[in-house]
mmCIF file of C-alpha atoms and ligand atoms in Angstrom:
data_model
loop_
_atom_site.group_PDB
_atom_site.id
_atom_site.type_symbol
_atom_site.label_atom_id
_atom_site.label_comp_id
_atom_site.label_asym_id
_atom_site.label_seq_id
_atom_site.Cartn_x
_atom_site.Cartn_y
_atom_site.Cartn_z
ATOM 1 C CA MET N 56 30.083 167.145 85.075
ATOM 2 C CA ASP N 57 31.416 165.112 87.976
ATOM 3 C CA ILE N 58 30.454 166.226 91.488
ATOM 4 C CA THR N 59 34.177 166.797 92.236
ATOM 5 C CA THR N 60 34.369 169.404 89.481
ATOM 6 C CA LEU N 61 31.090 171.034 90.454
ATOM 7 C CA ALA N 62 32.201 171.308 94.071
ATOM 8 C CA VAL N 63 35.159 173.447 92.976
ATOM 9 C CA HIS N 64 33.320 175.765 90.578
ATOM 10 C CA ALA N 65 29.525 175.756 91.132
ATOM 11 C CA GLY N 66 27.955 178.994 92.347
ATOM 12 C CA GLU N 67 31.092 181.109 91.938
ATOM 13 C CA ARG N 68 32.128 184.055 89.771
ATOM 14 C CA GLU N 69 28.993 186.115 89.496
ATOM 15 C CA LYS N 70 30.048 189.301 87.684
ATOM 16 C CA ALA N 71 30.323 192.288 90.018
ATOM 17 C CA GLY N 72 30.720 195.447 87.941
ATOM 18 C CA GLU N 73 34.060 195.549 86.015
ATOM 19 C CA PHE N 74 35.636 192.341 87.182
ATOM 20 C CA VAL N 75 34.880 188.746 88.118
ATOM 21 C CA PRO N 76 36.148 187.660 91.559
ATOM 22 C CA VAL N 77 37.621 184.146 91.700
ATOM 23 C CA SER N 78 36.157 183.690 95.176
ATOM 24 C CA THR N 79 32.703 185.125 95.909
ATOM 25 C CA PRO N 80 33.211 187.977 98.442
ATOM 26 C CA ILE N 81 31.425 188.196 101.779
ATOM 27 C CA HIS N 82 28.685 190.737 101.044
ATOM 28 C CA ASN N 83 28.202 192.060 104.574
ATOM 29 C CA SER N 84 25.460 194.451 103.643
ATOM 30 C CA THR N 85 21.855 194.427 104.864
ATOM 31 C CA THR N 86 20.618 196.583 101.981
ATOM 32 C CA PHE N 87 21.470 196.902 98.266
ATOM 33 C CA LEU N 88 21.053 200.048 96.142
ATOM 34 C CA TYR N 89 20.700 200.670 92.401
ATOM 35 C CA GLU N 90 21.274 203.855 90.426
ATOM 36 C CA GLN N 91 17.634 204.072 89.463
ATOM 37 C CA VAL N 92 14.963 203.311 92.084
ATOM 38 C CA GLU N 93 12.789 201.876 89.273
ATOM 39 C CA ARG N 94 15.113 198.873 89.365
ATOM 40 C CA THR N 95 14.506 198.384 93.104
ATOM 41 C CA ASP N 96 10.774 198.738 92.354
ATOM 42 C CA ARG N 97 10.949 195.918 89.756
ATOM 43 C CA ILE N 98 12.960 193.694 92.163
ATOM 44 C CA ALA N 99 10.442 194.343 94.939
ATOM 45 C CA GLY N 100 7.665 193.371 92.570
ATOM 46 C CA GLY N 101 9.416 190.167 91.490
ATOM 47 C CA GLU N 102 9.619 191.238 87.848
ATOM 48 C CA GLU N 103 13.404 191.250 88.005
ATOM 49 C CA THR N 104 15.811 189.235 90.138
ATOM 50 C CA GLY N 105 18.257 191.156 92.265
ATOM 51 C CA TYR N 106 19.149 192.066 95.828
ATOM 52 C CA MET N 107 17.343 194.520 98.070
ATOM 53 C CA TYR N 108 17.558 193.345 101.642
ATOM 54 C CA THR N 109 19.563 190.426 103.067
ATOM 55 C CA ARG N 110 16.561 188.720 104.710
ATOM 56 C CA TYR N 111 15.124 188.335 101.175
ATOM 57 C CA ALA N 112 18.327 187.397 99.376
ATOM 58 C CA ASN N 113 22.102 188.035 99.674
ATOM 59 C CA PRO N 114 24.700 187.502 96.924
ATOM 60 C CA THR N 115 27.079 185.381 99.105
ATOM 61 C CA VAL N 116 24.211 183.178 100.313
ATOM 62 C CA ALA N 117 22.916 182.911 96.727
ATOM 63 C CA ALA N 118 26.361 181.661 95.598
ATOM 64 C CA LEU N 119 26.165 178.892 98.252
ATOM 65 C CA GLU N 120 22.604 178.028 97.149
ATOM 66 C CA ARG N 121 23.751 177.695 93.498
ATOM 67 C CA ALA N 122 26.595 175.435 94.594
ATOM 68 C CA MET N 123 24.389 173.225 96.754
ATOM 69 C CA LEU N 124 21.723 173.047 94.010
ATOM 70 C CA ALA N 125 24.396 171.834 91.573
ATOM 71 C CA LEU N 126 25.600 169.090 93.984
ATOM 72 C CA GLU N 127 22.072 167.992 94.941
ATOM 73 C CA THR N 128 20.909 167.629 91.337
ATOM 74 C CA VAL N 129 23.880 165.720 89.856
ATOM 75 C CA GLY N 130 22.255 162.780 88.070
ATOM 76 C CA SER N 131 18.668 163.876 88.599
ATOM 77 C CA GLY N 132 18.099 164.119 84.819
ATOM 78 C CA GLY N 133 18.062 167.914 84.692
ATOM 79 C CA GLY N 134 14.712 168.408 86.441
ATOM 80 C CA GLU N 135 14.092 171.995 87.535
ATOM 81 C CA ALA N 136 14.906 172.451 91.243
ATOM 82 C CA ALA N 137 15.662 175.186 93.735
ATOM 83 C CA CYS N 138 17.791 175.438 96.891
ATOM 84 C CA PHE N 139 17.442 177.768 99.881
ATOM 85 C CA ALA N 140 19.859 178.257 102.799
ATOM 86 C CA TYR N 141 18.894 178.827 106.410
ATOM 87 C CA GLY N 142 20.576 179.761 109.668
ATOM 88 C CA SER N 143 20.851 176.129 110.904
ATOM 89 C CA GLY N 144 19.827 172.591 110.025
ATOM 90 C CA MET N 145 16.833 172.904 112.340
ATOM 91 C CA ALA N 146 15.685 176.112 110.618
ATOM 92 C CA ALA N 147 15.916 174.193 107.279
ATOM 93 C CA ILE N 148 13.854 171.267 108.634
ATOM 94 C CA HIS N 149 11.280 173.679 110.024
ATOM 95 C CA ALA N 150 11.057 175.444 106.654
ATOM 96 C CA ALA N 151 10.577 172.240 104.700
ATOM 97 C CA ILE N 152 7.834 171.044 107.074
ATOM 98 C CA LEU N 153 5.989 174.362 106.709
ATOM 99 C CA ALA N 154 6.525 174.462 102.952
ATOM 100 C CA ALA N 155 4.722 171.103 102.637
ATOM 101 C CA GLY N 156 1.461 173.048 103.070
ATOM 102 C CA LEU N 157 0.051 171.073 106.048
ATOM 103 C CA ARG N 158 -3.278 172.063 107.520
ATOM 104 C CA GLN N 159 -4.739 171.546 110.991
ATOM 105 C CA GLY N 160 -5.546 167.859 111.499
ATOM 106 C CA ASP N 161 -3.018 166.680 108.891
ATOM 107 C CA ARG N 162 -0.744 163.814 109.820
ATOM 108 C CA VAL N 163 3.042 163.721 109.615
ATOM 109 C CA LEU N 164 4.749 160.314 109.623
ATOM 110 C CA CYS N 165 8.265 160.663 111.028
ATOM 111 C CA SER N 166 10.818 157.871 111.356
ATOM 112 C CA SER N 167 11.381 157.257 115.042
ATOM 113 C CA GLU N 168 15.102 156.853 114.158
ATOM 114 C CA VAL N 169 15.630 160.522 113.188
ATOM 115 C CA TYR N 170 17.592 163.286 114.943
ATOM 116 C CA GLY N 171 16.016 163.972 118.353
ATOM 117 C CA SER N 172 15.388 167.690 117.763
ATOM 118 C CA THR N 173 13.358 166.896 114.617
ATOM 119 C CA VAL N 174 10.993 164.742 116.727
ATOM 120 C CA SER N 175 10.887 167.411 119.454
ATOM 121 C CA LEU N 176 10.033 170.147 116.912
ATOM 122 C CA LEU N 177 7.113 168.051 115.640
ATOM 123 C CA MET N 178 6.016 166.932 119.104
ATOM 124 C CA ASN N 179 6.423 170.096 121.120
ATOM 125 C CA VAL N 180 5.922 172.888 118.588
ATOM 126 C CA LEU N 181 3.872 171.637 115.645
ATOM 127 C CA ALA N 182 1.611 169.030 117.283
ATOM 128 C CA PRO N 183 0.096 171.613 119.666
ATOM 129 C CA LEU N 184 -0.765 173.713 116.603
ATOM 130 C CA GLY N 185 -2.876 170.861 115.254
ATOM 131 C CA LEU N 186 -0.607 168.447 113.345
ATOM 132 C CA GLU N 187 -0.929 164.802 114.270
ATOM 133 C CA LEU N 188 2.448 163.092 114.664
ATOM 134 C CA LEU N 189 2.896 159.392 113.740
ATOM 135 C CA LEU N 190 6.195 157.774 114.693
ATOM 136 C CA ALA N 191 7.302 154.473 113.173
ATOM 137 C CA ARG N 192 10.481 152.635 112.264
ATOM 138 C CA PRO N 193 11.087 152.432 108.468
ATOM 139 C CA SER N 194 13.181 149.318 109.223
ATOM 140 C CA ALA N 195 10.038 147.535 110.612
ATOM 141 C CA ALA N 196 7.887 147.067 107.511
ATOM 142 C CA PRO N 197 4.521 146.163 109.136
ATOM 143 C CA GLU N 198 4.779 149.138 111.556
ATOM 144 C CA TRP N 199 5.731 151.565 108.735
ATOM 145 C CA GLU N 200 3.039 150.352 106.379
ATOM 146 C CA ALA N 201 0.370 150.620 109.089
ATOM 147 C CA ALA N 202 1.407 154.243 109.683
ATOM 148 C CA LEU N 203 1.351 155.013 105.935
ATOM 149 C CA ALA N 204 -2.137 153.548 105.707
ATOM 150 C CA ARG N 205 -3.251 156.366 108.013
ATOM 151 C CA GLN N 206 -2.648 158.732 105.073
ATOM 152 C CA PRO N 207 -0.048 161.191 106.335
ATOM 153 C CA ARG N 208 0.560 164.292 104.161
ATOM 154 C CA LEU N 209 4.272 164.389 104.907
ATOM 155 C CA VAL N 210 6.800 161.616 105.564
ATOM 156 C CA ILE N 211 10.198 162.340 107.165
ATOM 157 C CA VAL N 212 13.215 159.993 107.128
ATOM 158 C CA GLU N 213 16.988 160.219 107.316
ATOM 159 C CA ALA N 214 19.206 158.652 104.632
ATOM 160 C CA ILE N 215 21.498 157.304 107.391
ATOM 161 C CA SER N 216 20.221 157.302 110.968
ATOM 162 C CA ASN N 217 21.925 158.264 114.193
ATOM 163 C CA PRO N 218 23.643 156.601 116.051
ATOM 164 C CA LEU N 219 23.032 153.090 114.712
ATOM 165 C CA LEU N 220 23.602 154.065 111.071
ATOM 166 C CA ARG N 221 20.451 152.408 109.728
ATOM 167 C CA VAL N 222 20.003 153.053 106.015
ATOM 168 C CA VAL N 223 16.599 153.711 104.444
ATOM 169 C CA ASP N 224 15.869 152.482 100.895
ATOM 170 C CA LEU N 225 14.976 155.927 99.557
ATOM 171 C CA ARG N 226 13.570 154.908 96.168
ATOM 172 C CA ALA N 227 11.148 152.426 97.754
ATOM 173 C CA THR N 228 10.236 154.858 100.556
ATOM 174 C CA ALA N 229 9.555 157.669 98.070
ATOM 175 C CA ALA N 230 7.342 155.378 95.929
ATOM 176 C CA ALA N 231 5.357 154.200 98.972
ATOM 177 C CA ALA N 232 4.927 157.773 100.262
ATOM 178 C CA ARG N 233 3.758 158.940 96.862
ATOM 179 C CA ALA N 234 1.267 156.035 96.605
ATOM 180 C CA ALA N 235 -0.114 157.022 100.031
ATOM 181 C CA GLY N 236 -0.521 160.663 98.889
ATOM 182 C CA ALA N 237 2.320 162.026 101.014
ATOM 183 C CA LYS N 238 5.326 164.183 100.241
ATOM 184 C CA LEU N 239 8.738 162.863 101.356
ATOM 185 C CA MET N 240 11.409 164.868 103.195
ATOM 186 C CA VAL N 241 14.841 163.243 103.510
ATOM 187 C CA ASP N 242 17.391 164.541 106.020
ATOM 188 C CA THR N 243 20.580 163.787 104.072
ATOM 189 C CA THR N 244 23.007 165.238 106.653
ATOM 190 C CA PHE N 245 24.804 161.952 107.501
ATOM 191 C CA ALA N 246 25.162 160.905 103.835
ATOM 192 C CA SER N 247 26.157 164.230 102.243
ATOM 193 C CA PRO N 248 25.473 164.789 98.500
ATOM 194 C CA ILE N 249 28.531 162.654 97.796
ATOM 195 C CA LEU N 250 26.708 159.473 98.860
ATOM 196 C CA CYS N 251 23.177 160.322 97.818
ATOM 197 C CA ARG N 252 20.948 162.907 96.131
ATOM 198 C CA PRO N 253 17.368 162.111 97.288
ATOM 199 C CA LEU N 254 15.514 164.231 94.690
ATOM 200 C CA ALA N 255 16.719 161.852 91.921
ATOM 201 C CA LEU N 256 15.300 158.955 93.981
ATOM 202 C CA GLY N 257 11.832 160.527 94.227
ATOM 203 C CA ALA N 258 12.017 162.639 97.403
ATOM 204 C CA ASP N 259 10.263 166.015 97.448
ATOM 205 C CA TYR N 260 12.700 167.736 99.861
ATOM 206 C CA SER N 261 16.339 167.000 100.641
ATOM 207 C CA VAL N 262 17.505 168.784 103.796
ATOM 208 C CA HIS N 263 21.038 169.138 105.147
ATOM 209 C CA SER N 264 22.475 170.515 108.319
ATOM 210 C CA THR N 265 25.442 172.120 106.484
ATOM 211 C CA THR N 266 26.966 172.516 109.964
ATOM 212 C CA LYS N 267 28.240 168.952 109.542
ATOM 213 C CA PHE N 268 29.976 167.475 106.456
ATOM 214 C CA ILE N 269 29.243 170.321 104.056
ATOM 215 C CA ALA N 270 30.917 173.185 105.994
ATOM 216 C CA GLY N 271 33.038 170.457 107.570
ATOM 217 C CA HIS N 272 35.432 172.490 109.745
ATOM 218 C CA GLY N 273 33.421 172.954 112.947
ATOM 219 C CA ASP N 274 33.178 176.693 112.409
ATOM 220 C CA ALA N 275 29.816 177.471 110.714
ATOM 221 C CA MET N 276 26.167 176.631 111.420
ATOM 222 C CA GLY N 277 23.743 176.384 108.553
ATOM 223 C CA GLY N 278 21.103 174.378 106.697
ATOM 224 C CA VAL N 279 19.729 174.002 103.189
ATOM 225 C CA VAL N 280 16.578 172.652 101.580
ATOM 226 C CA THR N 281 16.575 171.531 97.932
ATOM 227 C CA ALA N 282 13.219 170.813 96.257
ATOM 228 C CA ALA N 283 11.450 170.874 92.915
ATOM 229 C CA ALA N 284 11.129 174.392 91.424
ATOM 230 C CA GLU N 285 7.377 174.527 92.145
ATOM 231 C CA GLU N 286 8.246 174.443 95.854
ATOM 232 C CA ALA N 287 10.422 177.561 95.519
ATOM 233 C CA PRO N 288 7.739 180.215 96.189
ATOM 234 C CA ALA N 289 6.702 178.500 99.463
ATOM 235 C CA LEU N 290 10.305 177.978 100.658
ATOM 236 C CA TYR N 291 11.330 181.539 99.687
ATOM 237 C CA GLY N 292 8.232 183.166 101.096
ATOM 238 C CA LEU N 293 8.471 181.323 104.387
ATOM 239 C CA ARG N 294 12.135 182.193 104.854
ATOM 240 C CA LYS N 295 11.350 185.836 104.171
ATOM 241 C CA LEU N 296 8.591 185.807 106.837
ATOM 242 C CA ALA N 297 10.087 183.495 109.470
ATOM 243 C CA GLY N 298 13.496 185.063 108.976
ATOM 244 C CA GLY N 299 15.727 182.054 109.631
ATOM 245 C CA VAL N 300 18.337 183.311 107.164
ATOM 246 C CA LEU N 301 21.988 182.315 106.930
ATOM 247 C CA GLY N 302 24.561 185.038 107.509
ATOM 248 C CA PRO N 303 26.888 185.955 104.608
ATOM 249 C CA PHE N 304 30.000 185.003 106.561
ATOM 250 C CA GLU N 305 28.625 181.512 107.363
ATOM 251 C CA ALA N 306 27.590 181.178 103.693
ATOM 252 C CA TRP N 307 31.118 182.015 102.642
ATOM 253 C CA LEU N 308 32.712 179.512 105.056
ATOM 254 C CA THR N 309 30.295 176.842 103.849
ATOM 255 C CA LEU N 310 30.973 177.581 100.186
ATOM 256 C CA ARG N 311 34.672 177.272 100.935
ATOM 257 C CA GLY N 312 34.002 173.939 102.691
ATOM 258 C CA ILE N 313 32.206 172.640 99.582
ATOM 259 C CA LYS N 314 35.389 172.847 97.463
ATOM 260 C CA THR N 315 36.920 169.966 99.385
ATOM 261 C CA LEU N 316 33.676 168.115 100.280
ATOM 262 C CA PRO N 317 34.168 165.274 97.755
ATOM 263 C CA LEU N 318 37.793 164.740 98.830
ATOM 264 C CA ARG N 319 36.972 164.934 102.524
ATOM 265 C CA VAL N 320 33.971 162.616 102.383
ATOM 266 C CA ARG N 321 35.740 159.972 100.316
ATOM 267 C CA ARG N 322 38.673 159.950 102.711
ATOM 268 C CA GLN N 323 36.367 159.888 105.767
ATOM 269 C CA CYS N 324 34.472 156.912 104.283
ATOM 270 C CA GLU N 325 37.709 155.008 103.572
ATOM 271 C CA SER N 326 39.058 155.681 107.042
ATOM 272 C CA ALA N 327 35.736 154.770 108.690
ATOM 273 C CA LEU N 328 35.607 151.418 106.780
ATOM 274 C CA HIS N 329 39.221 150.662 107.663
ATOM 275 C CA MET N 330 38.562 151.439 111.330
ATOM 276 C CA ALA N 331 35.256 149.554 111.493
ATOM 277 C CA ARG N 332 37.020 146.415 110.150
ATOM 278 C CA ALA N 333 39.847 146.784 112.635
ATOM 279 C CA LEU N 334 37.570 147.411 115.627
ATOM 280 C CA GLU N 335 35.495 144.357 114.727
ATOM 281 C CA SER N 336 38.507 142.157 115.519
ATOM 282 C CA TRP N 337 39.415 143.720 118.891
ATOM 283 C CA PRO N 338 38.488 141.671 121.971
ATOM 284 C CA GLN N 339 37.329 144.757 123.963
ATOM 285 C CA ILE N 340 34.775 145.648 121.244
ATOM 286 C CA GLU N 341 31.486 143.770 121.498
ATOM 287 C CA ARG N 342 29.906 145.089 118.312
ATOM 288 C CA VAL N 343 30.588 147.598 115.526
ATOM 289 C CA HIS N 344 27.741 149.393 113.724
ATOM 290 C CA TYR N 345 28.772 150.510 110.249
ATOM 291 C CA PRO N 346 26.800 149.981 106.995
ATOM 292 C CA GLY N 347 30.039 149.096 105.199
ATOM 293 C CA LEU N 348 30.315 145.899 107.223
ATOM 294 C CA ALA N 349 28.667 142.799 105.793
ATOM 295 C CA ALA N 350 27.183 142.135 109.261
ATOM 296 C CA HIS N 351 25.175 145.432 109.284
ATOM 297 C CA SER N 352 21.480 144.794 108.638
ATOM 298 C CA ASP N 353 21.340 147.452 105.893
ATOM 299 C CA HIS N 354 24.605 146.634 104.136
ATOM 300 C CA ALA N 355 22.922 145.555 100.903
ATOM 301 C CA VAL N 356 20.698 148.668 100.728
ATOM 302 C CA ALA N 357 23.681 150.915 101.452
ATOM 303 C CA ALA N 358 25.879 149.185 98.890
ATOM 304 C CA ALA N 359 23.241 149.660 96.180
ATOM 305 C CA GLN N 360 22.296 153.223 97.107
ATOM 306 C CA PHE N 361 25.537 155.019 98.018
ATOM 307 C CA GLY N 362 27.850 154.224 95.098
ATOM 308 C CA GLY N 363 30.262 152.085 97.108
ATOM 309 C CA LEU N 364 30.715 154.514 100.000
ATOM 310 C CA PHE N 365 29.255 153.991 103.492
ATOM 311 C CA GLY N 366 29.667 157.280 105.353
ATOM 312 C CA GLY N 367 32.178 158.810 107.767
ATOM 313 C CA VAL N 368 30.371 157.848 111.001
ATOM 314 C CA LEU N 369 30.509 154.547 112.861
ATOM 315 C CA ALA N 370 29.393 153.389 116.305
ATOM 316 C CA PHE N 371 30.735 150.652 118.531
ATOM 317 C CA GLU N 372 29.881 148.903 121.826
ATOM 318 C CA ILE N 373 32.639 148.437 124.397
ATOM 319 C CA ARG N 374 32.393 144.972 126.001
ATOM 320 C CA GLY N 375 31.037 145.092 129.539
ATOM 321 C CA ALA N 376 31.375 148.901 129.844
ATOM 322 C CA ARG N 377 28.998 150.859 132.098
ATOM 323 C CA ARG N 378 28.477 154.587 132.027
ATOM 324 C CA ALA N 379 31.421 155.351 134.356
ATOM 325 C CA ASP N 380 33.726 153.172 132.211
ATOM 326 C CA ILE N 381 32.668 155.067 129.044
ATOM 327 C CA LEU N 382 33.272 158.412 130.696
ATOM 328 C CA ALA N 383 36.771 157.222 131.848
ATOM 329 C CA PHE N 384 37.472 155.995 128.302
ATOM 330 C CA MET N 385 36.465 159.409 126.924
ATOM 331 C CA ASN N 386 38.711 161.207 129.413
ATOM 332 C CA ARG N 387 41.668 159.044 128.316
ATOM 333 C CA LEU N 388 41.289 159.953 124.602
ATOM 334 C CA ARG N 389 44.074 162.251 123.385
ATOM 335 C CA LEU N 390 43.275 162.680 119.693
ATOM 336 C CA CYS N 391 39.519 162.080 119.239
ATOM 337 C CA LEU N 392 37.595 165.061 120.583
ATOM 338 C CA CYS N 393 34.575 164.411 122.755
ATOM 339 C CA GLY N 394 32.041 166.669 121.055
ATOM 340 C CA THR N 395 28.467 166.468 119.799
ATOM 341 C CA SER N 396 28.917 167.456 116.183
ATOM 342 C CA LEU N 397 29.994 165.283 113.264
ATOM 343 C CA GLY N 398 31.339 165.437 109.750
ATOM 344 C CA ASP N 399 34.217 167.703 110.626
ATOM 345 C CA VAL N 400 37.927 167.424 109.739
ATOM 346 C CA GLN N 401 38.536 166.598 113.431
ATOM 347 C CA SER N 402 37.383 163.187 114.718
ATOM 348 C CA LEU N 403 34.546 163.599 117.170
ATOM 349 C CA LEU N 404 33.306 161.034 119.668
ATOM 350 C CA LEU N 405 29.824 161.201 121.203
ATOM 351 C CA TYR N 406 28.255 159.136 123.974
ATOM 352 C CA PRO N 407 24.510 159.001 123.098
ATOM 353 C CA VAL N 408 23.483 158.101 126.677
ATOM 354 C CA MET N 409 25.089 161.350 127.864
ATOM 355 C CA ALA N 410 24.153 163.574 124.886
ATOM 356 C CA SER N 411 21.723 162.925 122.048
ATOM 357 C CA HIS N 412 19.636 160.294 123.849
ATOM 358 C CA ARG N 413 20.000 161.602 127.404
ATOM 359 C CA ASP N 414 16.315 162.377 127.866
ATOM 360 C CA LEU N 415 15.224 158.781 127.175
ATOM 361 C CA SER N 416 14.803 156.277 130.025
ATOM 362 C CA PRO N 417 17.118 153.247 129.973
ATOM 363 C CA ALA N 418 14.123 151.094 128.950
ATOM 364 C CA GLN N 419 13.290 153.434 126.025
ATOM 365 C CA ARG N 420 16.915 153.420 124.939
ATOM 366 C CA GLU N 421 17.128 149.606 125.166
ATOM 367 C CA ARG N 422 13.999 149.359 122.963
ATOM 368 C CA ILE N 423 15.640 151.381 120.160
ATOM 369 C CA GLY N 424 18.926 149.506 120.546
ATOM 370 C CA ILE N 425 20.985 152.250 122.192
ATOM 371 C CA ARG N 426 22.927 150.453 124.906
ATOM 372 C CA GLU N 427 24.839 151.921 127.788
ATOM 373 C CA ASN N 428 28.135 150.754 126.199
ATOM 374 C CA LEU N 429 27.579 152.411 122.809
ATOM 375 C CA VAL N 430 29.688 155.314 121.476
ATOM 376 C CA ARG N 431 29.555 157.067 118.101
ATOM 377 C CA LEU N 432 32.648 158.181 116.233
ATOM 378 C CA SER N 433 32.670 160.699 113.386
ATOM 379 C CA VAL N 434 35.905 159.980 111.580
ATOM 380 C CA GLY N 435 37.929 163.022 110.607
ATOM 381 C CA LEU N 436 40.861 163.528 108.321
ATOM 382 C CA GLU N 437 43.562 162.310 110.703
ATOM 383 C CA ASP N 438 45.542 159.182 109.844
ATOM 384 C CA PRO N 439 43.277 156.208 110.680
ATOM 385 C CA GLY N 440 46.217 154.425 112.279
ATOM 386 C CA ASP N 441 46.708 157.297 114.703
ATOM 387 C CA LEU N 442 42.975 157.262 115.474
ATOM 388 C CA LEU N 443 42.981 153.503 116.161
ATOM 389 C CA ALA N 444 46.057 153.890 118.383
ATOM 390 C CA ASP N 445 44.231 156.613 120.350
ATOM 391 C CA LEU N 446 41.183 154.338 120.830
ATOM 392 C CA LYS N 447 43.377 151.406 121.805
ATOM 393 C CA GLN N 448 45.280 153.327 124.524
ATOM 394 C CA ALA N 449 41.994 154.681 125.949
ATOM 395 C CA LEU N 450 40.066 151.398 126.015
ATOM 396 C CA PRO N 451 39.681 149.620 129.359
ATOM 397 C CA ARG N 452 42.366 146.944 129.867
ATOM 398 C CA ALA N 453 40.993 143.469 129.283
HETATM 399 C C1 PLP B 557 22.907 168.308 113.392
HETATM 400 C C2 PLP B 557 21.736 167.702 112.702
HETATM 401 C C3 PLP B 557 20.552 168.416 112.541
HETATM 402 C C4 PLP B 557 20.380 169.852 113.043
HETATM 403 O O1 PLP B 557 21.257 170.699 112.470
HETATM 404 P P1 PLP B 557 21.781 172.078 113.155
HETATM 405 O O2 PLP B 557 22.653 172.659 112.111
HETATM 406 O O3 PLP B 557 22.465 171.660 114.427
HETATM 407 O O4 PLP B 557 20.555 172.876 113.438
HETATM 408 C C5 PLP B 557 19.507 167.833 111.867
HETATM 409 N N1 PLP B 557 19.629 166.578 111.414
HETATM 410 C C6 PLP B 557 20.725 165.841 111.590
HETATM 411 C C7 PLP B 557 20.755 164.447 111.057
HETATM 412 C C8 PLP B 557 21.813 166.355 112.239
HETATM 413 O O5 PLP B 557 22.918 165.617 112.406
#
């Protein structure tokens, strides 16, 4: 079935006693009871599936996991897979790294273009425990190949990077990782399952911060990991022990968000492309970064990989603007909200120098192409003409 149909129905309508609810209820219960304790005994022993304690499994969270599994495996040829939800995107990334079964001294190759907290988790938490971290740019072939030659056990990339929207060729990256003996984790947050399903392209783990496009309304944190079924015991066992579970209310909000995910993402992609093309022609804009533009370095890869969509996030550089000019521009915005998240129904504008890339020195930022005049815009569901008018009235006068 098409992903649009699955988004509406997948995961729902588990029978609860006499009736079938149209919408999965919020099961706000820590503990679940059965008439006969023998049943609880079999569930505890893993001979039967069921619910006992919400840190192990919860029916509302399980409904979300079934829905995400359905979306993440569209077109993967029916291979057996499993999906687990966590309390945030970072908890999901942490779980997938641990599930990869790394041992002291093992190397992890991480794209230097990934979300800053992912690098910090590896550098500040996992490296001191004995993992060796290799950072390289997947877009720089010699650098990436040299790092792969050092035989990492796990490779981490993002489908679409932040904030320059670089696109990784996932099929080629998965094949190269496999040839080097490594597992591949893809952070698919910026792409959403509407643009790409990494397991079908050869990845071992697809991770989402569901806080972004999937929940989509700026009201629920969460994360998911989808992987081959043989990874399920490690992912399940680690969640049970580390305890980074998703709450039933957040699971319910996220499941509700999924119903409109295909519609929202398509509209956000259309609006972002329309706006990127318009901004390209404005004299105050020095450069627009959007993989849907022919001028973007990864346009061809994105066009081949994402089914004709290019994502709901774009970035642009304001000609001659310094930090104070950007802050003044942000203060003049009336419609776009200046917030750090993305993928929501509301358009959100972020200044990397102030937020995501604040801790880097100007020289480090310059090296990775993040200039002082760069802003990122996550395009929401507003009319794109209204959004462009808001940007226009806030831009510095020529
Ligand atoms: C937001 C984000 C994360 C972290 O997710 P949280 O839900 O905030 O923990 C990880 N990766 C990417 C690409 C993100 O945008």
